[in-house]
Coordinates of C-alpha atoms in Angstrom, one line a residue:
X1 CA 14.1 30.5 -17.2
X2 CA 12.2 28.9 -14.3
X3 CA 12.8 25.5 -12.8
X4 CA 9.9 23.8 -14.5
X5 CA 10.9 25.2 -17.9
X6 CA 14.5 24.2 -17.4
X7 CA 13.3 20.7 -16.5
X8 CA 11.2 20.5 -19.6
X9 CA 14.1 21.5 -21.8
X10 CA 16.4 18.9 -20.2
X11 CA 13.8 16.3 -20.8
X12 CA 13.2 17.4 -24.4
X13 CA 16.9 17.1 -25.4
X14 CA 17.2 13.7 -23.7
X15 CA 19.3 14.6 -20.6
X16 CA 16.7 13.0 -18.4
X17 CA 14.7 9.8 -18.8
X18 CA 10.9 10.1 -18.3
X19 CA 11.3 8.5 -14.9
X20 CA 14.0 10.9 -13.8
X21 CA 12.0 13.8 -15.1
X22 CA 9.1 12.7 -13.0
X23 CA 11.3 12.4 -9.9
X24 CA 12.8 15.8 -10.4
X25 CA 9.4 17.3 -11.0
X26 CA 8.3 16.0 -7.5
X27 CA 11.3 17.8 -6.0
X28 CA 10.8 21.2 -7.6
X29 CA 8.1 22.4 -5.1
X30 CA 10.4 21.7 -2.2
X31 CA 11.9 25.0 -1.0
X32 CA 12.0 24.4 2.8
X33 CA 11.6 21.5 5.1
X34 CA 8.3 21.0 7.0
X35 CA 8.1 22.3 10.5
X36 CA 5.6 20.2 12.4
X37 CA 5.1 16.5 12.9
X38 CA 2.0 16.4 10.7
X39 CA 3.7 18.3 7.9
X40 CA 6.8 16.0 8.2
X41 CA 4.7 12.9 8.0
X42 CA 2.9 14.2 4.8
X43 CA 6.3 15.2 3.3
X44 CA 7.7 11.7 3.9
X45 CA 4.6 10.0 2.5
X46 CA 4.3 12.3 -0.6
X47 CA 8.0 12.0 -1.5
X48 CA 8.6 8.4 -0.5
X49 CA 12.0 7.2 -1.7
X50 CA 12.8 10.7 -2.8
X51 CA 12.6 12.2 0.7
X52 CA 16.3 12.1 1.5
X53 CA 17.0 13.6 -1.9
X54 CA 14.5 16.4 -1.2
X55 CA 16.1 17.1 2.2
X56 CA 19.5 17.5 0.4
X57 CA 17.9 19.6 -2.3
X58 CA 16.3 22.0 0.3
X59 CA 19.7 22.3 1.9
X60 CA 21.4 23.3 -1.3
X61 CA 18.7 26.0 -1.9
X62 CA 19.7 27.7 1.3
X63 CA 23.3 28.3 0.1
X64 CA 25.5 30.0 2.7
X65 CA 22.9 31.7 4.8
X66 CA 23.8 30.7 8.4
X67 CA 20.3 31.1 9.8
X68 CA 18.7 29.2 7.0
X69 CA 21.4 26.5 7.2
X70 CA 20.7 26.1 11.0
X71 CA 17.0 25.7 10.4
X72 CA 17.6 23.2 7.6
X73 CA 19.9 21.1 9.9
X74 CA 17.3 21.1 12.6
X75 CA 14.6 20.1 10.1
X76 CA 16.7 17.5 8.5
X77 CA 17.5 15.9 11.9
X78 CA 13.8 15.9 12.8
X79 CA 12.9 14.2 9.5
X80 CA 15.7 11.6 9.9
X81 CA 14.5 10.8 13.4
X82 CA 10.9 10.4 12.3
X83 CA 11.9 8.3 9.3
X84 CA 14.1 6.0 11.5
X85 CA 11.2 5.5 14.0
X86 CA 8.3 5.1 11.6
X87 CA 9.5 5.5 8.0
X88 CA 7.9 2.4 6.4
X89 CA 4.5 3.0 8.1
X90 CA 4.5 6.6 6.9
X91 CA 5.8 6.1 3.3
X92 CA 3.7 3.0 2.6
X93 CA 1.2 2.3 5.4
X94 CA 0.2 -1.3 5.8
X95 CA -3.4 -2.1 4.7
X96 CA -5.2 -2.6 8.0
X97 CA -8.6 -3.1 6.4
X98 CA -9.7 -4.0 2.9
X99 CA -12.7 -2.7 1.0
X100 CA -15.0 -5.6 2.0
X101 CA -14.2 -5.0 5.7
X102 CA -14.9 -1.2 5.4
X103 CA -18.2 -1.9 3.6
X104 CA -19.2 -4.3 6.3
X105 CA -18.3 -1.8 9.1
X106 CA -20.2 1.0 7.3
X107 CA -23.1 -1.4 6.3
X108 CA -22.9 -0.3 2.7
X109 CA -22.3 -1.9 -0.7
X110 CA -18.8 -1.8 -2.1
X111 CA -18.4 1.3 -4.3
X112 CA -16.9 4.8 -4.4
X113 CA -17.8 5.5 -0.7
X114 CA -15.6 2.6 0.3
X115 CA -12.7 4.0 -1.7
X116 CA -13.1 7.4 -0.1
X117 CA -13.1 5.7 3.4
X118 CA -10.0 3.8 2.5
X119 CA -8.2 7.0 1.3
X120 CA -9.2 8.8 4.5
X121 CA -8.0 5.8 6.5
X122 CA -4.6 5.8 4.7
X123 CA -4.1 9.5 5.5
X124 CA -5.0 8.9 9.1
X125 CA -2.3 6.2 9.2
X126 CA 0.2 8.6 7.5
X127 CA -0.7 11.2 10.1
X128 CA -0.1 8.8 13.0
X129 CA -3.7 8.8 14.2
X130 CA -4.3 5.1 13.2
X131 CA -1.7 2.4 14.0
X132 CA -3.6 -0.9 14.5
X133 CA -6.5 -2.8 13.0
X134 CA -8.7 -1.8 16.1
X135 CA -7.7 1.8 15.5
X136 CA -8.7 1.5 11.8
X137 CA -12.1 0.0 12.7
X138 CA -12.8 2.7 15.2
X139 CA -11.7 5.4 12.7
X140 CA -14.0 4.0 10.0
X141 CA -17.0 3.8 12.4
X142 CA -16.5 7.3 13.9
X143 CA -15.1 9.5 11.2
X144 CA -17.5 11.7 9.2
X145 CA -15.4 11.2 6.0
X146 CA -16.0 7.5 6.2
X147 CA -19.8 7.6 6.8
X148 CA -22.0 7.6 3.7
X149 CA -25.1 9.8 3.6
X150 CA -28.4 8.1 4.3
X151 CA -29.3 8.5 0.6
X152 CA -26.3 6.3 -0.3
X153 CA -27.0 3.5 2.2
X154 CA -28.2 0.2 0.8
X155 CA -31.9 -0.6 1.1
X156 CA -33.2 -3.6 2.9
X157 CA -32.7 -5.6 -0.3
X158 CA -29.0 -4.8 -0.3
X159 CA -29.0 -2.4 -3.2
X160 CA -28.7 1.4 -3.0
X161 CA -31.9 3.3 -3.3

């Protein structure tokens, strides 16, 4: 019986609430701690309030293997340091620009492209590439993911062609 199947059985018989089942499901893919800064940032953002639980879970998976335990301890220390220094900004980055501001910078009407730009901006914040409003404005202006194609730009009348 695999982990996902065991979780489904626990949920079916009522051992876990729906909320707890969702939380445990988010932990199941964790088998090791992330190695680099970028991966650590994504780990903390993806798991949010479950990050410390995920760190402990990964430690338990290593059992008594001394080499794996040493690697886990180093990874746990690195994650703890990053969380202490920037945790809130990684887990839940502050909104530096809203949709209207992004649309104005890109000179487009509000719509799906603005949402895509906001998602790209949020990931840039998580990854530590954008920290201030000025950084956010520069990111939106210069990043290919944020720029709409010419076919999607508004016409002179303000509506998309």
